Structure formats: structure tokens, C-alpha cells
């Protein structure tokens, strides 16, 4: 889950606003929403940015030149207007602020003991071993244990009563600053299991590569991956023992500039391909690229844009580039994506009401929602709500993963749920 959320559009009749033509939006899919012209933004934004940037931030003139070079028209008054006046109707619509979900409760569900501070992402091996990242601290998000280091849990879903076990991490790795986010596994030809973990030590973005040692439930740290193109990594899908696709949920990595990016509604979020020999941007034009995964036949990459309430289907090419195939629009904030290896169905943890997630109230907590998407490549994909809860049981669902009719549902900062379907 990224910082903040898509907010308000400028009213089409405003003096500053102009109408964005169809075809000029994210991924070339313009929605006709209002934008501010460059001339209007030039009059307003530099003063706004100067007033909000700390003295130690990069030179404002250089930042503003970057913004002007990257776009001629920018959508304005997004999340800032939401913060100033949450009652604005268009803003509330973007955040689904008025949405409530009717409960949908599968049989035989229970909270997983030992997971108390989040289970943001889950990845399950073909043999039923499930890895769970826990303890994410992220700008703008609630944390029940802000001073506690992150953890990786393991569950064996072949057991009659599976339980979560914390994995031991090898010496030499900085556990104190471990802040795990998205995760992905890769099984090599020789059977070696690699775990890729998006990490945010000291509010930076790295990818940590581990090898899983099943005999003693441990992770051996192999290396830390950093790159100038991996600036604000959210999620990851491994495509080799040392290669992956990753989503950057923001263009900027600085918290203030992230807020500014959302304030303008910029579609600068992207997907990056990484290997030791080549690193490159392979898709762009997202409001906030979030969850990412790959189809069972390895031909397509799926990307969730949480602020656009959508899942994008991308064709993967031999040179690792991606081209856009289609977009599935939903009515919820889509977080991480998991794939059923047998059916190809997409399972996703969602946030029905983004306002409740951002403005946390223990008396009115954020809800949870799990969707199953079948036949996404067809003209009429089937979307089924498998689980929904008002927050009384599970708050802020971010992922749902399936194995042999056993469902794991994770959250950004709360508990985790195990269900037998």
C-alpha cells in the first residue's frame, strides 16, 4: 500500500482548469478529467512547494524544472484537497470514502496466532509453504509497533492446523532496520528456493535476496540490491534467481516530494526490470503501481494501480519489455496480486474505503475485501467478492493467496486470516 491516495479533480468550470482529452491519461487512457494548464501551475505551485519543503531539500528551482520537463499538463488538487476538505464529493468518490461493504465470510476462518503487526504480502511455493512479510512501517500508514523490526513468517499449508513460524535470518544482516514490504519467491532448476524482499531501511528502497533453508527454517542473506531506478519500490515478482520486475509506487522517494507528486496527480509511477546485466523501465504512466505478478504461462505481467482502482495486463516480450494489453476497472483500491497456478485466477487484497485506511480510527477501522478475478484476458472477466469485513475482524487487507482451497489473507498493519474454502 503506498502513501496517500488519489484525490479530487479540479472542477471543469474553474478558472484554472482545462479538460484533459481522451487518450492523455495513464497508459494513454485519458479520462477527460480536469487539469491545470502549465501557465496556471507556474503561477501557483512554486510558492506552494517552497512553503512545504524543508531547508535541506534539493533546490526548488531544479525540482520545478524537472516537473515542467516531464509534463505539459498536470492533474491538480488531488490528495491535498482531500486532506483540507474531505467532504468534497469528487475526492470522496476517488477514495471510495462513502463505501461500506456487506460482510462476506467464508466458512472455517480464523485469525493466525503470532501475527499482530501486519502481513502485507504473502507468496506461496508450489509445495504449500507460504512466506509472509510482517511489520511494515510506511509513510502515512498506521503501525501498531513502530519500533519493532520487521519479520518473515512461514506457514506449511499442508498441515491440518498450520501455524506461523518466524524465520531466522543469517548473521550479518541488519535486522534492526528490516522493514519488509512486497515479497516474491523463485525456485531454481536445482530446487534452490530464493526469497526476494522489498525492504525500506531508514526510509530507503532496497531489494534483499535470501536463500531459504528448509531444514532449519532460516533465510541466508545473499545480497542487497540497490539501483537509481529502484527509488520507491512497492512490490516485486521474481523471474530468475537474480532478476525481477518491480513497481515504483512513486517517482520521488522523499516523503515531501511524494506528497507533492500525489498533490498534482502525476502519473509517473512505473515498472522496472532488473537483472545484473540490465536495468530498465518497462512500463510507465501509472498513478501508483502497486501489486505485480506473472501469469502461470509466463506470457503476461499483471500490475495493480491502487489509485486508479484497476488491474493492468501487460504482455511480456523476449527482451523483457512490456506492452499494455488491457485494463480491468474495479470499484475498490487494489493492492497486492496473487495467482492461482492451476487456474490462472488473480486473487487480490483490496481496500474498500481508502479514507478509513489513511485516517485511522480504532472506533471505525478500515475494512477488508478479497476479490477473485477469473479469465482476465477474456472480453468479460468474472469478478467475485470472496471475503469482506467491516474491520471488526480484519483491518486493511492487502493480499490474498490461495493453495488447494486454503486461503491466506494479509493486511498492511493488522492481523492475518486463514480460511478453508
mmCIF file of C-alpha atoms in Angstrom:
data_model
loop_
_atom_site.group_PDB
_atom_site.id
_atom_site.type_symbol
_atom_site.label_atom_id
_atom_site.label_comp_id
_atom_site.label_asym_id
_atom_site.label_seq_id
_atom_site.Cartn_x
_atom_site.Cartn_y
_atom_site.Cartn_z
ATOM 1 C CA UNK A 1 0.000 0.000 0.000
ATOM 2 C CA UNK A 2 1.521 3.359 -0.987
ATOM 3 C CA UNK A 3 1.420 6.721 0.731
ATOM 4 C CA UNK A 4 -1.786 8.761 0.433
ATOM 5 C CA UNK A 5 -4.304 8.236 -2.344
ATOM 6 C CA UNK A 6 -5.806 9.705 -5.458
ATOM 7 C CA UNK A 7 -7.935 12.652 -4.526
ATOM 8 C CA UNK A 8 -10.040 15.422 -6.032
ATOM 9 C CA UNK A 9 -10.209 16.566 -9.624
ATOM 10 C CA UNK A 10 -10.380 20.277 -10.399
ATOM 11 C CA UNK A 11 -13.932 21.269 -11.265
ATOM 12 C CA UNK A 12 -14.231 21.681 -15.042
ATOM 13 C CA UNK A 13 -15.603 25.204 -14.657
ATOM 14 C CA UNK A 14 -12.741 26.507 -12.536
ATOM 15 C CA UNK A 15 -10.765 29.426 -13.950
ATOM 16 C CA UNK A 16 -7.556 27.395 -13.880
ATOM 17 C CA UNK A 17 -8.905 24.091 -15.119
ATOM 18 C CA UNK A 18 -8.905 22.701 -18.622
ATOM 19 C CA UNK A 19 -10.340 19.418 -19.773
ATOM 20 C CA UNK A 20 -7.884 16.547 -20.415
ATOM 21 C CA UNK A 21 -8.675 14.950 -23.794
ATOM 22 C CA UNK A 22 -9.274 11.266 -24.048
ATOM 23 C CA UNK A 23 -6.018 9.387 -24.560
ATOM 24 C CA UNK A 24 -3.768 11.588 -22.418
ATOM 25 C CA UNK A 25 -4.176 9.769 -19.122
ATOM 26 C CA UNK A 26 -2.374 6.863 -17.527
ATOM 27 C CA UNK A 27 -1.114 4.420 -20.135
ATOM 28 C CA UNK A 28 -2.698 6.556 -22.838
ATOM 29 C CA UNK A 29 -6.191 6.086 -21.402
ATOM 30 C CA UNK A 30 -7.380 9.655 -20.897
ATOM 31 C CA UNK A 31 -10.474 10.036 -18.751
ATOM 32 C CA UNK A 32 -11.467 13.573 -19.604
ATOM 33 C CA UNK A 33 -10.751 14.821 -16.066
ATOM 34 C CA UNK A 34 -9.820 18.423 -15.405
ATOM 35 C CA UNK A 35 -6.204 19.513 -15.419
ATOM 36 C CA UNK A 36 -4.307 22.691 -14.698
ATOM 37 C CA UNK A 37 -2.517 24.283 -17.614
ATOM 38 C CA UNK A 38 1.215 24.771 -17.281
ATOM 39 C CA UNK A 39 0.805 28.552 -17.135
ATOM 40 C CA UNK A 40 -1.643 28.265 -14.268
ATOM 41 C CA UNK A 41 0.561 25.819 -12.399
ATOM 42 C CA UNK A 42 3.580 28.096 -12.898
ATOM 43 C CA UNK A 43 1.707 30.815 -11.009
ATOM 44 C CA UNK A 44 0.638 28.600 -8.105
ATOM 45 C CA UNK A 45 2.873 25.623 -7.469
ATOM 46 C CA UNK A 46 6.384 27.062 -6.907
ATOM 47 C CA UNK A 47 5.145 29.085 -3.931
ATOM 48 C CA UNK A 48 3.289 26.066 -2.562
ATOM 49 C CA UNK A 49 6.312 23.801 -2.868
ATOM 50 C CA UNK A 50 8.700 26.367 -1.403
ATOM 51 C CA UNK A 51 6.468 26.740 1.611
ATOM 52 C CA UNK A 52 6.392 22.995 2.295
ATOM 53 C CA UNK A 53 9.943 21.856 1.540
ATOM 54 C CA UNK A 54 12.406 21.763 4.473
ATOM 55 C CA UNK A 55 15.588 23.795 4.121
ATOM 56 C CA UNK A 56 17.710 20.703 3.496
ATOM 57 C CA UNK A 57 15.679 19.577 0.478
ATOM 58 C CA UNK A 58 17.006 19.852 -3.107
ATOM 59 C CA UNK A 59 16.862 23.254 -4.799
ATOM 60 C CA UNK A 60 13.236 24.095 -5.543
ATOM 61 C CA UNK A 61 14.056 25.608 -8.934
ATOM 62 C CA UNK A 62 15.675 22.346 -10.048
ATOM 63 C CA UNK A 63 12.737 20.321 -8.764
ATOM 64 C CA UNK A 64 10.242 22.526 -10.523
ATOM 65 C CA UNK A 65 12.166 22.350 -13.790
ATOM 66 C CA UNK A 66 12.024 18.549 -13.542
ATOM 67 C CA UNK A 67 8.279 18.701 -13.063
ATOM 68 C CA UNK A 68 7.799 21.040 -16.036
ATOM 69 C CA UNK A 69 10.024 18.963 -18.292
ATOM 70 C CA UNK A 70 8.159 15.752 -17.504
ATOM 71 C CA UNK A 71 4.676 17.024 -18.228
ATOM 72 C CA UNK A 72 2.958 19.872 -20.047
ATOM 73 C CA UNK A 73 -0.355 19.384 -18.267
ATOM 74 C CA UNK A 74 -0.736 18.129 -14.728
ATOM 75 C CA UNK A 75 -3.843 16.973 -12.937
ATOM 76 C CA UNK A 76 -4.137 19.086 -9.813
ATOM 77 C CA UNK A 77 -5.835 19.249 -6.425
ATOM 78 C CA UNK A 78 -5.733 15.546 -5.614
ATOM 79 C CA UNK A 79 -4.963 14.314 -2.132
ATOM 80 C CA UNK A 80 -4.228 17.797 -0.731
ATOM 81 C CA UNK A 81 -7.825 18.816 -1.260
ATOM 82 C CA UNK A 82 -8.870 15.609 0.411
ATOM 83 C CA UNK A 83 -6.754 16.491 3.414
ATOM 84 C CA UNK A 84 -8.030 20.080 3.564
ATOM 85 C CA UNK A 85 -11.645 19.224 2.935
ATOM 86 C CA UNK A 86 -12.563 15.539 2.962
ATOM 87 C CA UNK A 87 -16.189 16.421 2.285
ATOM 88 C CA UNK A 88 -15.557 17.348 -1.346
ATOM 89 C CA UNK A 89 -17.646 14.857 -3.254
ATOM 90 C CA UNK A 90 -15.271 14.113 -6.130
ATOM 91 C CA UNK A 91 -12.449 13.496 -3.678
ATOM 92 C CA UNK A 92 -14.555 11.170 -1.604
ATOM 93 C CA UNK A 93 -15.505 9.239 -4.719
ATOM 94 C CA UNK A 94 -11.850 8.671 -5.604
ATOM 95 C CA UNK A 95 -11.164 7.309 -2.130
ATOM 96 C CA UNK A 96 -14.451 5.377 -2.005
ATOM 97 C CA UNK A 97 -14.917 7.371 1.184
ATOM 98 C CA UNK A 98 -18.627 6.630 1.446
ATOM 99 C CA UNK A 99 -18.358 2.963 0.571
ATOM 100 C CA UNK A 100 -19.301 0.292 3.062
ATOM 101 C CA UNK A 101 -19.062 -3.422 2.311
ATOM 102 C CA UNK A 102 -21.603 -6.054 3.226
ATOM 103 C CA UNK A 103 -19.941 -8.930 5.078
ATOM 104 C CA UNK A 104 -18.911 -11.983 3.100
ATOM 105 C CA UNK A 105 -17.485 -14.665 5.373
ATOM 106 C CA UNK A 106 -16.197 -17.990 4.029
ATOM 107 C CA UNK A 107 -16.543 -20.975 6.341
ATOM 108 C CA UNK A 108 -13.790 -22.100 8.676
ATOM 109 C CA UNK A 109 -11.842 -18.842 9.012
ATOM 110 C CA UNK A 110 -9.576 -17.998 11.932
ATOM 111 C CA UNK A 111 -7.013 -15.354 12.800
ATOM 112 C CA UNK A 112 -3.431 -16.591 12.653
ATOM 113 C CA UNK A 113 -1.768 -16.626 16.042
ATOM 114 C CA UNK A 114 1.516 -14.738 16.318
ATOM 115 C CA UNK A 115 0.916 -12.241 13.513
ATOM 116 C CA UNK A 116 -0.082 -8.993 15.191
ATOM 117 C CA UNK A 117 1.663 -6.177 13.262
ATOM 118 C CA UNK A 118 0.804 -6.764 9.636
ATOM 119 C CA UNK A 119 1.124 -9.362 6.903
ATOM 120 C CA UNK A 120 1.478 -7.026 3.934
ATOM 121 C CA UNK A 121 2.439 -9.605 1.339
ATOM 122 C CA UNK A 122 2.219 -13.394 1.019
ATOM 123 C CA UNK A 123 3.814 -15.742 -1.522
ATOM 124 C CA UNK A 124 3.174 -19.496 -1.586
ATOM 125 C CA UNK A 125 5.535 -22.089 -3.065
ATOM 126 C CA UNK A 126 4.136 -24.905 -5.236
ATOM 127 C CA UNK A 127 4.665 -27.286 -2.289
ATOM 128 C CA UNK A 128 2.402 -25.258 0.022
ATOM 129 C CA UNK A 129 4.990 -23.353 2.053
ATOM 130 C CA UNK A 130 3.776 -19.765 2.494
ATOM 131 C CA UNK A 131 6.072 -16.803 3.183
ATOM 132 C CA UNK A 132 4.546 -13.780 4.930
ATOM 133 C CA UNK A 133 6.119 -10.340 5.347
ATOM 134 C CA UNK A 134 5.232 -8.554 8.572
ATOM 135 C CA UNK A 135 5.943 -5.297 10.372
ATOM 136 C CA UNK A 136 5.840 -2.758 7.546
ATOM 137 C CA UNK A 137 6.332 0.868 8.573
ATOM 138 C CA UNK A 138 5.280 3.118 5.696
ATOM 139 C CA UNK A 139 4.699 6.887 5.397
ATOM 140 C CA UNK A 140 1.115 7.823 6.183
ATOM 141 C CA UNK A 141 0.168 4.315 7.368
ATOM 142 C CA UNK A 142 -0.754 3.123 10.851
ATOM 143 C CA UNK A 143 1.706 0.895 12.717
ATOM 144 C CA UNK A 144 0.920 -0.928 15.954
ATOM 145 C CA UNK A 145 4.630 -1.493 16.678
ATOM 146 C CA UNK A 146 6.618 1.374 15.120
ATOM 147 C CA UNK A 147 9.821 0.477 16.986
ATOM 148 C CA UNK A 148 9.731 -3.261 16.245
ATOM 149 C CA UNK A 149 11.831 -4.699 13.414
ATOM 150 C CA UNK A 150 10.095 -6.477 10.573
ATOM 151 C CA UNK A 151 9.803 -10.260 10.266
ATOM 152 C CA UNK A 152 9.270 -13.025 7.739
ATOM 153 C CA UNK A 153 6.921 -15.827 8.771
ATOM 154 C CA UNK A 154 6.469 -19.288 7.263
ATOM 155 C CA UNK A 155 3.339 -21.443 7.214
ATOM 156 C CA UNK A 156 3.081 -25.015 5.946
ATOM 157 C CA UNK A 157 -0.378 -25.210 4.415
ATOM 158 C CA UNK A 158 -0.145 -28.998 4.144
ATOM 159 C CA UNK A 159 -0.575 -29.269 7.911
ATOM 160 C CA UNK A 160 -4.016 -29.897 9.382
ATOM 161 C CA UNK A 161 -3.661 -26.884 11.653
ATOM 162 C CA UNK A 162 -0.985 -24.671 10.070
ATOM 163 C CA UNK A 163 0.762 -22.145 12.280
ATOM 164 C CA UNK A 164 3.033 -19.182 11.561
ATOM 165 C CA UNK A 165 6.716 -19.624 12.443
ATOM 166 C CA UNK A 166 9.176 -16.748 12.331
ATOM 167 C CA UNK A 167 12.128 -17.494 10.073
ATOM 168 C CA UNK A 168 15.604 -16.956 11.454
ATOM 169 C CA UNK A 169 17.776 -14.653 9.306
ATOM 170 C CA UNK A 170 21.512 -15.245 8.984
ATOM 171 C CA UNK A 171 24.078 -13.212 10.888
ATOM 172 C CA UNK A 172 25.437 -10.091 9.290
ATOM 173 C CA UNK A 173 22.087 -8.843 8.051
ATOM 174 C CA UNK A 174 20.838 -5.603 9.636
ATOM 175 C CA UNK A 175 17.738 -6.856 11.434
ATOM 176 C CA UNK A 176 17.195 -3.629 13.376
ATOM 177 C CA UNK A 177 16.289 -1.687 10.222
ATOM 178 C CA UNK A 178 14.449 -4.542 8.492
ATOM 179 C CA UNK A 179 11.199 -3.094 7.086
ATOM 180 C CA UNK A 180 9.772 -5.681 4.661
ATOM 181 C CA UNK A 181 7.161 -4.805 2.051
ATOM 182 C CA UNK A 182 6.408 -6.858 -1.093
ATOM 183 C CA UNK A 183 7.910 -10.346 -1.496
ATOM 184 C CA UNK A 184 8.360 -12.950 -4.234
ATOM 185 C CA UNK A 185 9.839 -16.448 -4.445
ATOM 186 C CA UNK A 186 11.778 -18.184 -7.186
ATOM 187 C CA UNK A 187 12.568 -21.910 -7.359
ATOM 188 C CA UNK A 188 15.711 -22.652 -9.374
ATOM 189 C CA UNK A 189 16.222 -25.737 -11.554
ATOM 190 C CA UNK A 190 18.282 -27.398 -8.822
ATOM 191 C CA UNK A 191 15.453 -26.890 -6.301
ATOM 192 C CA UNK A 192 17.037 -23.927 -4.503
ATOM 193 C CA UNK A 193 14.418 -21.500 -3.177
ATOM 194 C CA UNK A 194 15.149 -17.770 -3.327
ATOM 195 C CA UNK A 195 13.115 -15.147 -1.495
ATOM 196 C CA UNK A 196 13.134 -11.569 -2.786
ATOM 197 C CA UNK A 197 12.056 -8.983 -0.205
ATOM 198 C CA UNK A 198 11.381 -5.300 -0.801
ATOM 199 C CA UNK A 199 12.957 -3.516 2.167
ATOM 200 C CA UNK A 200 12.745 0.078 3.388
ATOM 201 C CA UNK A 201 15.664 0.564 5.796
ATOM 202 C CA UNK A 202 15.817 4.154 7.004
ATOM 203 C CA UNK A 203 13.033 5.082 4.526
ATOM 204 C CA UNK A 204 15.059 3.939 1.508
ATOM 205 C CA UNK A 205 14.260 1.196 -1.021
ATOM 206 C CA UNK A 206 16.325 -1.949 -1.450
ATOM 207 C CA UNK A 207 15.648 -5.498 -2.565
ATOM 208 C CA UNK A 208 17.069 -8.175 -0.289
ATOM 209 C CA UNK A 209 17.866 -11.573 -1.788
ATOM 210 C CA UNK A 210 17.732 -14.585 0.535
ATOM 211 C CA UNK A 211 18.069 -18.334 0.080
ATOM 212 C CA UNK A 212 15.585 -20.378 2.066
ATOM 213 C CA UNK A 213 16.985 -23.304 4.087
ATOM 214 C CA UNK A 214 14.024 -25.544 4.867
ATOM 215 C CA UNK A 215 15.914 -27.880 7.213
ATOM 216 C CA UNK A 216 16.242 -25.244 9.917
ATOM 217 C CA UNK A 217 13.588 -22.701 8.856
ATOM 218 C CA UNK A 218 16.116 -19.997 8.093
ATOM 219 C CA UNK A 219 16.953 -17.398 5.482
ATOM 220 C CA UNK A 220 20.542 -16.895 4.338
ATOM 221 C CA UNK A 221 21.099 -13.343 3.136
ATOM 222 C CA UNK A 222 22.880 -13.340 -0.232
ATOM 223 C CA UNK A 223 22.956 -9.685 -1.257
ATOM 224 C CA UNK A 224 21.314 -6.278 -1.143
ATOM 225 C CA UNK A 225 20.210 -4.788 -4.454
ATOM 226 C CA UNK A 226 20.062 -1.017 -4.923
ATOM 227 C CA UNK A 227 19.709 0.993 -8.108
ATOM 228 C CA UNK A 228 18.853 4.528 -9.188
ATOM 229 C CA UNK A 229 15.746 3.211 -10.961
ATOM 230 C CA UNK A 230 14.520 1.417 -7.813
ATOM 231 C CA UNK A 231 13.533 4.542 -5.937
ATOM 232 C CA UNK A 232 10.215 3.791 -4.243
ATOM 233 C CA UNK A 233 9.705 0.053 -4.600
ATOM 234 C CA UNK A 234 6.391 -1.418 -3.520
ATOM 235 C CA UNK A 235 6.172 -4.948 -4.883
ATOM 236 C CA UNK A 236 8.238 -7.407 -6.864
ATOM 237 C CA UNK A 237 7.896 -10.563 -8.952
ATOM 238 C CA UNK A 238 10.955 -12.741 -9.459
ATOM 239 C CA UNK A 239 11.649 -14.061 -12.973
ATOM 240 C CA UNK A 240 15.068 -15.619 -12.285
ATOM 241 C CA UNK A 241 17.467 -16.344 -9.415
ATOM 242 C CA UNK A 242 18.684 -12.735 -9.518
ATOM 243 C CA UNK A 243 16.218 -10.920 -11.810
ATOM 244 C CA UNK A 244 12.772 -9.437 -11.279
ATOM 245 C CA UNK A 245 10.139 -6.874 -12.184
ATOM 246 C CA UNK A 246 9.432 -4.236 -9.536
ATOM 247 C CA UNK A 247 6.836 -1.498 -9.131
ATOM 248 C CA UNK A 248 7.759 2.012 -8.019
ATOM 249 C CA UNK A 249 4.624 3.419 -6.409
ATOM 250 C CA UNK A 250 6.010 6.970 -6.637
ATOM 251 C CA UNK A 251 8.515 8.791 -8.843
ATOM 252 C CA UNK A 252 10.067 10.577 -5.861
ATOM 253 C CA UNK A 253 11.446 8.824 -2.785
ATOM 254 C CA UNK A 254 11.413 11.821 -0.443
ATOM 255 C CA UNK A 255 8.272 11.964 1.704
ATOM 256 C CA UNK A 256 7.558 15.649 0.980
ATOM 257 C CA UNK A 257 8.019 15.179 -2.745
ATOM 258 C CA UNK A 258 5.865 12.048 -2.665
ATOM 259 C CA UNK A 259 3.111 14.165 -1.190
ATOM 260 C CA UNK A 260 3.701 16.808 -3.859
ATOM 261 C CA UNK A 261 3.536 14.137 -6.558
ATOM 262 C CA UNK A 262 0.163 12.995 -5.274
ATOM 263 C CA UNK A 263 -0.964 16.613 -4.862
ATOM 264 C CA UNK A 264 -0.521 17.091 -8.603
ATOM 265 C CA UNK A 265 -1.970 13.714 -9.540
ATOM 266 C CA UNK A 266 1.079 12.852 -11.617
ATOM 267 C CA UNK A 267 1.143 9.555 -13.489
ATOM 268 C CA UNK A 268 4.879 8.995 -13.091
ATOM 269 C CA UNK A 269 4.790 5.666 -11.307
ATOM 270 C CA UNK A 270 6.363 2.804 -13.250
ATOM 271 C CA UNK A 271 7.558 -0.779 -13.551
ATOM 272 C CA UNK A 272 11.272 -1.597 -13.734
ATOM 273 C CA UNK A 273 13.016 -4.743 -14.945
ATOM 274 C CA UNK A 274 16.191 -5.637 -13.043
ATOM 275 C CA UNK A 275 18.945 -8.127 -13.788
ATOM 276 C CA UNK A 276 22.682 -7.971 -13.055
ATOM 277 C CA UNK A 277 23.270 -7.184 -16.744
ATOM 278 C CA UNK A 278 20.411 -4.795 -17.450
ATOM 279 C CA UNK A 279 18.113 -2.440 -15.563
ATOM 280 C CA UNK A 280 15.416 -0.502 -17.389
ATOM 281 C CA UNK A 281 11.954 0.994 -17.149
ATOM 282 C CA UNK A 282 9.493 -1.261 -18.972
ATOM 283 C CA UNK A 283 6.115 0.365 -18.251
ATOM 284 C CA UNK A 284 5.002 3.770 -17.033
ATOM 285 C CA UNK A 285 2.010 6.076 -16.766
ATOM 286 C CA UNK A 286 0.532 4.741 -13.519
ATOM 287 C CA UNK A 287 -0.873 6.835 -10.703
ATOM 288 C CA UNK A 288 0.650 4.361 -8.245
ATOM 289 C CA UNK A 289 1.809 0.956 -9.459
ATOM 290 C CA UNK A 290 1.382 -1.419 -6.544
ATOM 291 C CA UNK A 291 0.999 -5.198 -6.663
ATOM 292 C CA UNK A 292 2.657 -7.107 -9.507
ATOM 293 C CA UNK A 293 2.628 -10.746 -10.576
ATOM 294 C CA UNK A 294 3.068 -13.042 -13.565
ATOM 295 C CA UNK A 295 0.693 -15.428 -15.334
ATOM 296 C CA UNK A 296 1.301 -19.183 -14.998
ATOM 297 C CA UNK A 297 2.404 -19.402 -18.665
ATOM 298 C CA UNK A 298 4.867 -16.506 -18.090
ATOM 299 C CA UNK A 299 3.400 -14.554 -21.020
ATOM 300 C CA UNK A 300 1.719 -11.733 -19.111
ATOM 301 C CA UNK A 301 2.531 -9.429 -16.214
ATOM 302 C CA UNK A 302 -0.295 -8.067 -14.077
ATOM 303 C CA UNK A 303 0.046 -4.663 -12.390
ATOM 304 C CA UNK A 304 -2.352 -3.147 -9.857
ATOM 305 C CA UNK A 305 -2.749 0.635 -9.893
ATOM 306 C CA UNK A 306 -4.180 1.284 -6.464
ATOM 307 C CA UNK A 307 -5.191 4.906 -7.078
ATOM 308 C CA UNK A 308 -6.813 4.082 -10.400
ATOM 309 C CA UNK A 309 -8.762 1.140 -8.910
ATOM 310 C CA UNK A 310 -7.557 -1.071 -11.734
ATOM 311 C CA UNK A 311 -5.513 -4.075 -12.832
ATOM 312 C CA UNK A 312 -3.400 -3.710 -15.984
ATOM 313 C CA UNK A 313 -2.489 -6.668 -18.184
ATOM 314 C CA UNK A 314 0.926 -6.344 -19.860
ATOM 315 C CA UNK A 315 2.414 -8.646 -22.488
ATOM 316 C CA UNK A 316 5.956 -9.774 -21.660
ATOM 317 C CA UNK A 317 8.436 -9.894 -24.550
ATOM 318 C CA UNK A 318 11.674 -11.808 -25.061
ATOM 319 C CA UNK A 319 13.719 -8.678 -24.281
ATOM 320 C CA UNK A 320 11.743 -8.263 -21.013
ATOM 321 C CA UNK A 321 9.899 -5.183 -22.274
ATOM 322 C CA UNK A 322 6.181 -4.911 -21.546
ATOM 323 C CA UNK A 323 3.334 -3.660 -23.698
ATOM 324 C CA UNK A 324 -0.139 -2.793 -22.478
ATOM 325 C CA UNK A 325 -2.897 -5.254 -23.424
ATOM 326 C CA UNK A 326 -5.941 -4.191 -21.398
ATOM 327 C CA UNK A 327 -7.135 -2.629 -18.158
ATOM 328 C CA UNK A 328 -9.757 -4.064 -15.825
ATOM 329 C CA UNK A 329 -11.502 -1.306 -13.878
ATOM 330 C CA UNK A 330 -12.789 -2.160 -10.395
ATOM 331 C CA UNK A 331 -14.667 -0.318 -7.646
ATOM 332 C CA UNK A 332 -12.059 -0.749 -4.926
ATOM 333 C CA UNK A 333 -8.435 0.159 -4.145
ATOM 334 C CA UNK A 334 -6.477 -2.848 -5.445
ATOM 335 C CA UNK A 335 -3.325 -3.775 -3.506
ATOM 336 C CA UNK A 336 -1.247 -6.959 -3.991
ATOM 337 C CA UNK A 337 -1.955 -9.610 -6.623
ATOM 338 C CA UNK A 338 -1.579 -13.391 -6.253
ATOM 339 C CA UNK A 339 -2.029 -16.024 -8.950
ATOM 340 C CA UNK A 340 -3.601 -19.461 -8.681
ATOM 341 C CA UNK A 341 -1.027 -21.571 -10.574
ATOM 342 C CA UNK A 342 -3.650 -24.135 -11.606
ATOM 343 C CA UNK A 343 -6.417 -21.865 -12.911
ATOM 344 C CA UNK A 344 -4.591 -18.596 -13.583
ATOM 345 C CA UNK A 345 -7.159 -16.733 -11.468
ATOM 346 C CA UNK A 346 -5.992 -13.494 -9.861
ATOM 347 C CA UNK A 347 -6.634 -13.086 -6.132
ATOM 348 C CA UNK A 348 -6.236 -9.637 -4.658
ATOM 349 C CA UNK A 349 -6.487 -7.973 -1.270
ATOM 350 C CA UNK A 350 -8.288 -4.637 -1.542
ATOM 351 C CA UNK A 351 -9.168 -1.525 0.446
ATOM 352 C CA UNK A 352 -12.898 -0.793 0.053
ATOM 353 C CA UNK A 353 -12.622 2.636 1.689
ATOM 354 C CA UNK A 354 -9.328 4.463 1.307
ATOM 355 C CA UNK A 355 -10.331 7.294 3.616
ATOM 356 C CA UNK A 356 -10.587 4.945 6.591
ATOM 357 C CA UNK A 357 -7.181 3.494 5.788
ATOM 358 C CA UNK A 358 -5.477 6.896 5.657
ATOM 359 C CA UNK A 359 -7.275 8.475 8.608
ATOM 360 C CA UNK A 360 -7.155 5.582 11.050
ATOM 361 C CA UNK A 361 -9.864 5.497 13.707
ATOM 362 C CA UNK A 362 -9.950 2.448 16.010
ATOM 363 C CA UNK A 363 -13.670 3.044 16.500
ATOM 364 C CA UNK A 364 -14.271 2.965 12.740
ATOM 365 C CA UNK A 365 -11.410 0.879 11.314
ATOM 366 C CA UNK A 366 -10.622 0.268 7.631
ATOM 367 C CA UNK A 367 -12.472 -2.613 6.050
ATOM 368 C CA UNK A 368 -11.096 -5.613 4.193
ATOM 369 C CA UNK A 369 -12.054 -7.113 0.859
ATOM 370 C CA UNK A 370 -10.819 -10.020 -1.266
ATOM 371 C CA UNK A 371 -11.621 -10.357 -4.961
ATOM 372 C CA UNK A 372 -11.137 -13.289 -7.293
ATOM 373 C CA UNK A 373 -10.702 -12.373 -10.973
ATOM 374 C CA UNK A 374 -11.317 -15.166 -13.478
ATOM 375 C CA UNK A 375 -10.497 -15.076 -17.203
ATOM 376 C CA UNK A 376 -8.998 -11.595 -17.149
ATOM 377 C CA UNK A 377 -7.926 -11.873 -20.797
ATOM 378 C CA UNK A 378 -11.482 -12.506 -21.951
ATOM 379 C CA UNK A 379 -13.951 -9.823 -23.004
ATOM 380 C CA UNK A 380 -15.958 -10.375 -19.824
ATOM 381 C CA UNK A 381 -13.782 -11.327 -16.851
ATOM 382 C CA UNK A 382 -15.653 -12.651 -13.834
ATOM 383 C CA UNK A 383 -15.032 -10.776 -10.580
ATOM 384 C CA UNK A 384 -16.202 -12.418 -7.347
ATOM 385 C CA UNK A 385 -16.092 -10.956 -3.857
ATOM 386 C CA UNK A 386 -14.829 -13.884 -1.785
ATOM 387 C CA UNK A 387 -14.344 -12.100 1.536
ATOM 388 C CA UNK A 388 -15.462 -8.799 3.026
ATOM 389 C CA UNK A 389 -15.330 -7.475 6.572
ATOM 390 C CA UNK A 390 -16.067 -4.086 8.104
ATOM 391 C CA UNK A 391 -12.822 -4.135 10.086
ATOM 392 C CA UNK A 392 -14.288 -5.857 13.124
ATOM 393 C CA UNK A 393 -12.186 -8.952 12.362
ATOM 394 C CA UNK A 394 -9.572 -7.882 9.812
ATOM 395 C CA UNK A 395 -8.412 -4.332 9.053
ATOM 396 C CA UNK A 396 -6.823 -3.075 5.847
ATOM 397 C CA UNK A 397 -6.453 -6.213 3.715
ATOM 398 C CA UNK A 398 -3.543 -6.028 1.297
ATOM 399 C CA UNK A 399 -3.144 -9.545 -0.115
ATOM 400 C CA UNK A 400 -4.959 -12.847 -0.616
ATOM 401 C CA UNK A 401 -3.181 -16.052 -1.655
ATOM 402 C CA UNK A 402 -4.689 -19.451 -2.409
ATOM 403 C CA UNK A 403 -3.350 -23.009 -2.127
ATOM 404 C CA UNK A 404 -5.509 -26.118 -2.527
ATOM 405 C CA UNK A 405 -8.650 -24.274 -1.341
ATOM 406 C CA UNK A 406 -6.787 -22.819 1.615
ATOM 407 C CA UNK A 407 -6.865 -19.024 1.625
ATOM 408 C CA UNK A 408 -4.482 -16.655 3.417
ATOM 409 C CA UNK A 409 -5.490 -13.000 3.764
ATOM 410 C CA UNK A 410 -2.892 -10.452 4.863
ATOM 411 C CA UNK A 411 -3.080 -6.824 5.962
ATOM 412 C CA UNK A 412 -0.913 -3.708 5.861
ATOM 413 C CA UNK A 413 -0.569 -3.341 9.646
ATOM 414 C CA UNK A 414 -3.121 -5.637 11.343
ATOM 415 C CA UNK A 415 -3.614 -9.418 11.677
ATOM 416 C CA UNK A 416 -3.793 -12.259 9.119
ATOM 417 C CA UNK A 417 -6.604 -14.686 8.388
ATOM 418 C CA UNK A 418 -6.605 -18.374 7.412
ATOM 419 C CA UNK A 419 -9.685 -19.849 5.710
ATOM 420 C CA UNK A 420 -10.563 -23.280 4.387
ATOM 421 C CA UNK A 421 -12.867 -22.838 1.394
#
